Amino acid sequence: MTAGEALRQRGWRAMTVRVGPIDYRLATPVETVWRELSALYRDYPRDDPQHCPEFEVSVRLTSWWRRFARPQIELRADIMGPFAPLPASLGQVAFEMGMNYQLAMGLNRYLLLHASAVEREGECVLFSAESGSGKSTLAAGLAYAGWRLLGDEFALIEPRTGLARPFPRPISLKNRSIDVMMERAPAERFSRRYTGAPKGTLGYLLPPSDAISRMSEPARPRCVVFPKFQPDSTPAIRRVPVAEAHILLVASSTNYQTLGEAGFRAMANLLDACPAYAITYPSLDAATRLVDQVWQDSGAQAPARRRHG
């Protein structure tokens, strides 16, 4: 009997879902949570017996009596963290938090950067920034404007080849960003809005189908961008020195220290090959124009970097 069959015998619902190079087993006995989970991952490969799940995440009600008074759910996973109970209405948020945490704490065959990434013509832009800087919204906007989404939360860099592996989970949008993307993406690609989440109101946007069907195709990083959304600012680009970019990317990595020398070499090779830029922008349209400028500039520098590489 498989683990999934055992869960179903206990009244749970479970599935194995593949996102990029990672397989998760996701399970819950809560029917409403299961329906939302199934809808959000409807386009992804599921329950393939050729793939063994690498991480398991489950969401369940905290206790029997809490079903009748402000019900809560709790998150369980292979790698347990400081997961506080959440209102039962936030079951999908709990799943997404758990999946992020498992990857950040348990995946060490890639250099992990807290970054979004988009691809064009076989090369990609990495957007690294703290939460709230707009990197997910920027990646979502570009993904629905012709770029291929590689991921909105993590960039997975292979230490040996330097390639970026796609990890195109549903895009996590917060607060005003949901309205911004509602004007650019089909309504059927959105989840419902989750109010009262730790970071405000959250919504999830399914990537374009192309991002999911091609999630086994890696891309070569071409440039690194540190985006910063600032209302009422003047759009600006600043070239970031290698030493400063290295410090910023190390701060964004969850496993740089764990990888040791392999992490250092992967980071050094990444920044040898990729010029880094900081952009400040007041709107998604302005950011898109800045990214186009960065893309052209980094492409023009590629022959010189190869000669000196």
Short mmCIF file of C-alpha atoms in Angstrom, two decimals:
data_model
loop_
_atom_site.label_atom_id
_atom_site.label_comp_id
_atom_site.label_asym_id
_atom_site.label_seq_id
_atom_site.Cartn_x
_atom_site.Cartn_y
_atom_site.Cartn_z
CA MET A 1 0.00 0.00 0.00
CA THR A 2 1.37 3.41 -0.94
CA ALA A 3 1.52 6.32 1.48
CA GLY A 4 -1.17 8.08 -0.54
CA GLU A 5 -3.49 5.04 -0.35
CA ALA A 6 -2.93 4.80 3.42
CA LEU A 7 -3.88 8.45 3.83
CA ARG A 8 -7.03 8.00 1.75
CA GLN A 9 -8.10 5.04 3.91
CA ARG A 10 -7.97 7.38 6.93
CA GLY A 11 -10.25 9.84 5.18
CA TRP A 12 -7.51 12.16 3.97
CA ARG A 13 -7.09 13.54 0.47
CA ALA A 14 -3.57 13.47 -0.93
CA MET A 15 -1.63 14.08 -4.11
CA THR A 16 1.94 14.16 -5.32
CA VAL A 17 2.67 17.23 -7.39
CA ARG A 18 5.81 18.07 -9.36
CA VAL A 19 7.10 21.64 -9.58
CA GLY A 20 10.30 21.96 -11.56
CA PRO A 21 12.76 19.38 -10.16
CA ILE A 22 10.86 18.93 -6.86
CA ASP A 23 8.05 16.51 -5.97
CA TYR A 24 5.82 17.26 -2.99
CA ARG A 25 3.24 15.07 -1.29
CA LEU A 26 0.41 17.31 -0.09
CA ALA A 27 -2.36 15.97 2.14
CA THR A 28 -5.28 17.23 4.16
CA PRO A 29 -8.49 15.81 5.63
CA VAL A 30 -10.23 19.21 5.26
CA GLU A 31 -12.42 19.09 2.17
CA THR A 32 -12.58 22.85 1.58
CA VAL A 33 -8.80 23.12 1.74
CA TRP A 34 -8.44 20.14 -0.61
CA ARG A 35 -10.68 21.73 -3.23
CA GLU A 36 -8.65 24.93 -3.26
CA LEU A 37 -5.37 23.01 -3.35
CA SER A 38 -6.55 20.86 -6.28
CA ALA A 39 -7.70 23.90 -8.22
CA LEU A 40 -4.45 25.77 -7.70
CA TYR A 41 -2.30 22.85 -8.90
CA ARG A 42 -4.64 21.64 -11.63
CA ASP A 43 -2.11 22.30 -14.43
CA TYR A 44 0.88 20.62 -12.77
CA PRO A 45 1.98 16.96 -13.22
CA ARG A 46 0.35 14.95 -10.42
CA ASP A 47 0.57 11.46 -8.97
CA ASP A 48 3.29 10.24 -11.33
CA PRO A 49 4.46 6.85 -9.96
CA GLN A 50 7.87 7.44 -11.57
CA HIS A 51 8.61 10.22 -9.08
CA CYS A 52 9.06 9.85 -5.33
CA PRO A 53 8.05 12.87 -3.24
CA GLU A 54 10.99 14.71 -1.75
CA PHE A 55 8.98 16.68 0.82
CA GLU A 56 5.67 16.11 2.57
CA VAL A 57 3.37 18.86 3.78
CA SER A 58 -0.01 18.39 5.44
CA VAL A 59 -2.68 20.68 6.85
CA ARG A 60 -5.21 19.56 9.44
CA LEU A 61 -7.62 21.03 11.98
CA THR A 62 -5.98 21.71 15.34
CA SER A 63 -8.56 19.96 17.53
CA TRP A 64 -12.06 18.57 17.48
CA TRP A 65 -13.64 21.26 19.64
CA ARG A 66 -12.08 24.11 17.62
CA ARG A 67 -14.23 23.03 14.68
CA PHE A 68 -17.13 24.83 16.32
CA ALA A 69 -15.46 27.96 17.68
CA ARG A 70 -13.15 29.90 15.37
CA PRO A 71 -11.66 26.78 13.72
CA GLN A 72 -7.93 26.69 13.20
CA ILE A 73 -5.58 24.62 11.06
CA GLU A 74 -2.04 23.52 11.75
CA LEU A 75 0.80 22.75 9.40
CA ARG A 76 2.88 19.56 9.57
CA ALA A 77 5.93 18.85 7.44
CA ASP A 78 9.10 16.78 7.23
CA ILE A 79 11.11 19.72 8.53
CA MET A 80 9.12 21.31 11.29
CA GLY A 81 9.47 25.02 11.90
CA PRO A 82 7.86 27.57 14.17
CA PHE A 83 4.46 27.14 12.50
CA ALA A 84 1.74 28.94 14.44
CA PRO A 85 -1.88 27.80 13.96
CA LEU A 86 -3.84 29.79 11.39
CA PRO A 87 -7.54 30.38 10.85
CA ALA A 88 -9.09 27.47 8.95
CA SER A 89 -9.84 29.79 6.04
CA LEU A 90 -6.08 30.09 5.39
CA GLY A 91 -5.41 26.42 4.63
CA GLN A 92 -3.96 27.18 1.18
CA VAL A 93 -1.70 29.85 2.67
CA ALA A 94 -0.42 27.25 5.14
CA PHE A 95 0.38 24.83 2.31
CA GLU A 96 2.34 27.47 0.42
CA MET A 97 4.25 28.49 3.56
CA GLY A 98 5.10 24.85 4.29
CA MET A 99 6.29 24.17 0.75
CA ASN A 100 8.54 27.23 0.86
CA TYR A 101 9.96 26.25 4.23
CA GLN A 102 10.78 22.69 3.16
CA LEU A 103 12.67 23.93 0.14
CA ALA A 104 14.54 26.66 2.01
CA MET A 105 15.63 24.36 4.83
CA GLY A 106 16.04 21.03 3.06
CA LEU A 107 17.22 21.46 -0.52
CA ASN A 108 21.00 21.64 -0.86
CA ARG A 109 21.80 20.35 -4.33
CA TYR A 110 21.18 23.86 -5.67
CA LEU A 111 22.34 27.28 -4.56
CA LEU A 112 19.05 28.79 -3.39
CA LEU A 113 18.45 32.50 -3.84
CA HIS A 114 15.38 34.32 -2.57
CA ALA A 115 14.61 35.63 -6.03
CA SER A 116 12.16 35.59 -8.89
CA ALA A 117 13.31 34.87 -12.42
CA VAL A 118 12.07 35.17 -16.00
CA GLU A 119 13.51 33.80 -19.23
CA ARG A 120 13.79 34.91 -22.84
CA GLU A 121 15.78 33.32 -25.67
CA GLY A 122 17.35 30.76 -23.32
CA GLU A 123 18.71 33.34 -20.85
CA CYS A 124 17.18 34.72 -17.70
CA VAL A 125 17.04 37.70 -15.36
CA LEU A 126 17.24 37.08 -11.62
CA PHE A 127 15.34 39.54 -9.40
CA SER A 128 16.62 39.45 -5.84
CA ALA A 129 15.04 41.56 -3.13
CA GLU A 130 13.51 41.47 0.30
CA SER A 131 9.82 40.66 0.66
CA GLY A 132 7.67 43.66 -0.23
CA SER A 133 10.10 45.05 -2.82
CA GLY A 134 7.90 43.99 -5.73
CA LYS A 135 9.88 41.11 -7.22
CA SER A 136 6.89 38.76 -7.43
CA THR A 137 4.65 41.39 -9.04
CA LEU A 138 7.40 42.29 -11.48
CA ALA A 139 7.93 38.63 -12.43
CA ALA A 140 4.17 38.12 -12.80
CA GLY A 141 3.83 41.19 -15.01
CA LEU A 142 6.68 40.07 -17.26
CA ALA A 143 5.36 36.48 -17.36
CA TYR A 144 2.05 37.76 -18.73
CA ALA A 145 3.87 40.03 -21.20
CA GLY A 146 5.77 37.36 -23.11
CA TRP A 147 8.60 36.28 -20.80
CA ARG A 148 8.69 32.74 -19.40
CA LEU A 149 8.36 32.54 -15.63
CA LEU A 150 11.03 30.44 -13.93
CA GLY A 151 9.86 31.22 -10.40
CA ASP A 152 8.64 34.00 -8.13
CA GLU A 153 10.09 32.94 -4.78
CA PHE A 154 13.30 30.95 -5.30
CA ALA A 155 15.99 30.79 -7.96
CA LEU A 156 17.63 27.35 -8.09
CA ILE A 157 21.22 27.62 -9.38
CA GLU A 158 23.08 24.44 -10.26
CA PRO A 159 26.57 24.75 -8.76
CA ARG A 160 28.20 22.66 -11.50
CA THR A 161 26.68 24.28 -14.59
CA GLY A 162 25.51 27.67 -13.32
CA LEU A 163 22.10 27.08 -14.93
CA ALA A 164 18.88 28.30 -13.32
CA ARG A 165 16.30 25.53 -12.86
CA PRO A 166 12.63 26.55 -13.20
CA PHE A 167 10.49 26.34 -10.09
CA PRO A 168 7.25 27.98 -11.30
CA ARG A 169 4.93 27.68 -8.30
CA PRO A 170 1.71 29.72 -8.26
CA ILE A 171 2.75 33.36 -7.86
CA SER A 172 2.10 34.82 -4.43
CA LEU A 173 0.64 38.32 -4.69
CA LYS A 174 -0.01 40.63 -1.78
CA ASN A 175 -2.51 43.39 -1.21
CA ARG A 176 -2.49 46.01 -4.03
CA SER A 177 -0.43 43.73 -6.32
CA ILE A 178 -3.48 41.51 -6.77
CA ASP A 179 -5.44 44.38 -8.34
CA VAL A 180 -2.47 45.32 -10.53
CA MET A 181 -2.25 41.81 -11.96
CA MET A 182 -6.05 41.43 -12.30
CA GLU A 183 -5.74 44.01 -15.09
CA ARG A 184 -3.12 41.89 -16.93
CA ALA A 185 -3.94 38.21 -16.42
CA PRO A 186 -7.11 36.13 -17.08
CA ALA A 187 -9.46 35.99 -14.10
CA GLU A 188 -9.59 32.17 -14.18
CA ARG A 189 -5.85 32.04 -13.31
CA PHE A 190 -6.44 33.60 -9.87
CA SER A 191 -7.28 31.97 -6.57
CA ARG A 192 -9.67 33.66 -4.19
CA ARG A 193 -8.28 36.32 -1.88
CA TYR A 194 -7.07 35.24 1.56
CA THR A 195 -7.66 38.02 4.07
CA GLY A 196 -6.07 38.10 7.51
CA ALA A 197 -2.84 36.36 6.42
CA PRO A 198 0.40 37.26 8.23
CA LYS A 199 1.36 39.65 5.39
CA GLY A 200 -2.11 41.08 4.77
CA THR A 201 -4.34 39.93 1.94
CA LEU A 202 -2.83 37.23 -0.29
CA GLY A 203 -3.85 35.84 -3.65
CA TYR A 204 -2.25 33.24 -5.89
CA LEU A 205 -1.86 33.55 -9.64
CA LEU A 206 -1.26 30.49 -11.78
CA PRO A 207 1.66 31.05 -14.17
CA PRO A 208 0.95 30.99 -17.91
CA SER A 209 0.65 27.41 -19.17
CA ASP A 210 3.92 27.76 -21.06
CA ALA A 211 5.84 28.20 -17.79
CA ILE A 212 4.49 24.90 -16.47
CA SER A 213 4.80 22.82 -19.63
CA ARG A 214 8.46 23.93 -20.04
CA MET A 215 9.50 23.68 -16.39
CA SER A 216 12.14 21.08 -17.19
CA GLU A 217 14.03 23.57 -19.40
CA PRO A 218 16.75 25.47 -17.51
CA ALA A 219 18.07 28.88 -18.51
CA ARG A 220 21.46 30.58 -18.41
CA PRO A 221 21.49 33.63 -16.05
CA ARG A 222 22.28 36.80 -18.02
CA CYS A 223 21.97 39.50 -15.36
CA VAL A 224 21.00 40.09 -11.75
CA VAL A 225 18.58 42.87 -10.81
CA PHE A 226 17.79 44.24 -7.36
CA PRO A 227 14.33 45.81 -7.80
CA LYS A 228 12.74 48.32 -5.46
CA PHE A 229 9.21 49.61 -5.82
CA GLN A 230 8.88 53.19 -4.56
CA PRO A 231 5.65 55.10 -5.20
CA ASP A 232 6.23 58.58 -6.71
CA SER A 233 9.89 57.81 -7.43
CA THR A 234 11.68 58.59 -10.69
CA PRO A 235 12.59 55.40 -12.62
CA ALA A 236 16.31 54.79 -12.23
CA ILE A 237 18.99 52.21 -12.97
CA ARG A 238 22.25 51.87 -11.08
CA ARG A 239 25.04 49.47 -11.90
CA VAL A 240 25.91 47.44 -8.80
CA PRO A 241 29.59 46.57 -8.19
CA VAL A 242 30.41 42.87 -7.96
CA ALA A 243 31.42 43.03 -4.28
CA GLU A 244 28.13 44.72 -3.32
CA ALA A 245 26.11 42.27 -5.43
CA HIS A 246 27.90 39.35 -3.80
CA ILE A 247 27.02 40.60 -0.31
CA LEU A 248 23.37 41.16 -1.28
CA LEU A 249 23.00 37.72 -2.87
CA VAL A 250 24.67 35.97 0.06
CA ALA A 251 22.13 37.66 2.34
CA SER A 252 19.32 36.37 0.10
CA SER A 253 20.53 32.77 0.04
CA THR A 254 19.16 30.21 2.49
CA ASN A 255 21.95 27.69 1.98
CA TYR A 256 25.09 29.59 0.91
CA GLN A 257 26.81 28.81 4.21
CA THR A 258 25.68 25.19 4.16
CA LEU A 259 27.14 24.58 0.70
CA GLY A 260 30.54 25.91 1.78
CA GLU A 261 33.11 26.10 -1.01
CA ALA A 262 30.58 24.90 -3.60
CA GLY A 263 28.29 27.79 -2.66
CA PHE A 264 31.11 30.33 -2.86
CA ARG A 265 32.20 29.10 -6.29
CA ALA A 266 28.63 29.04 -7.61
CA MET A 267 28.06 32.60 -6.41
CA ALA A 268 31.39 33.85 -7.79
CA ASN A 269 30.76 32.21 -11.17
CA LEU A 270 27.25 33.69 -11.29
CA LEU A 271 28.54 37.22 -10.75
CA ASP A 272 31.47 36.73 -13.13
CA ALA A 273 28.97 35.95 -15.87
CA CYS A 274 26.17 38.37 -14.91
CA PRO A 275 26.33 42.14 -14.50
CA ALA A 276 24.19 43.39 -11.61
CA TYR A 277 21.83 46.37 -11.52
CA ALA A 278 19.56 48.08 -9.01
CA ILE A 279 16.34 49.55 -10.35
CA THR A 280 13.88 51.87 -8.63
CA TYR A 281 10.42 52.26 -10.13
CA PRO A 282 7.01 53.75 -9.32
CA SER A 283 4.86 51.37 -11.41
CA LEU A 284 4.91 48.01 -13.15
CA ASP A 285 4.98 49.67 -16.59
CA ALA A 286 8.05 51.70 -15.58
CA ALA A 287 9.73 48.58 -14.22
CA THR A 288 9.11 46.71 -17.47
CA ARG A 289 10.85 49.46 -19.45
CA LEU A 290 13.81 49.41 -17.05
CA VAL A 291 14.12 45.63 -17.35
CA ASP A 292 14.19 45.98 -21.15
CA GLN A 293 17.06 48.50 -20.81
CA VAL A 294 18.94 46.18 -18.45
CA TRP A 295 18.38 43.28 -20.82
CA GLN A 296 19.84 45.21 -23.75
CA ASP A 297 22.79 46.52 -21.72
CA SER A 298 23.69 43.11 -20.31
CA GLY A 299 23.45 41.57 -23.78
CA ALA A 300 25.83 44.17 -25.18
CA GLN A 301 28.36 43.37 -22.47
CA ALA A 302 28.24 39.61 -22.94
CA PRO A 303 30.98 39.36 -25.63
CA ALA A 304 33.38 41.46 -23.52
CA ARG A 305 32.66 39.41 -20.38
CA ARG A 306 33.30 36.20 -22.28
CA ARG A 307 36.63 37.56 -23.57
CA HIS A 308 37.70 38.40 -20.01
CA GLY A 309 36.12 35.32 -18.43
#
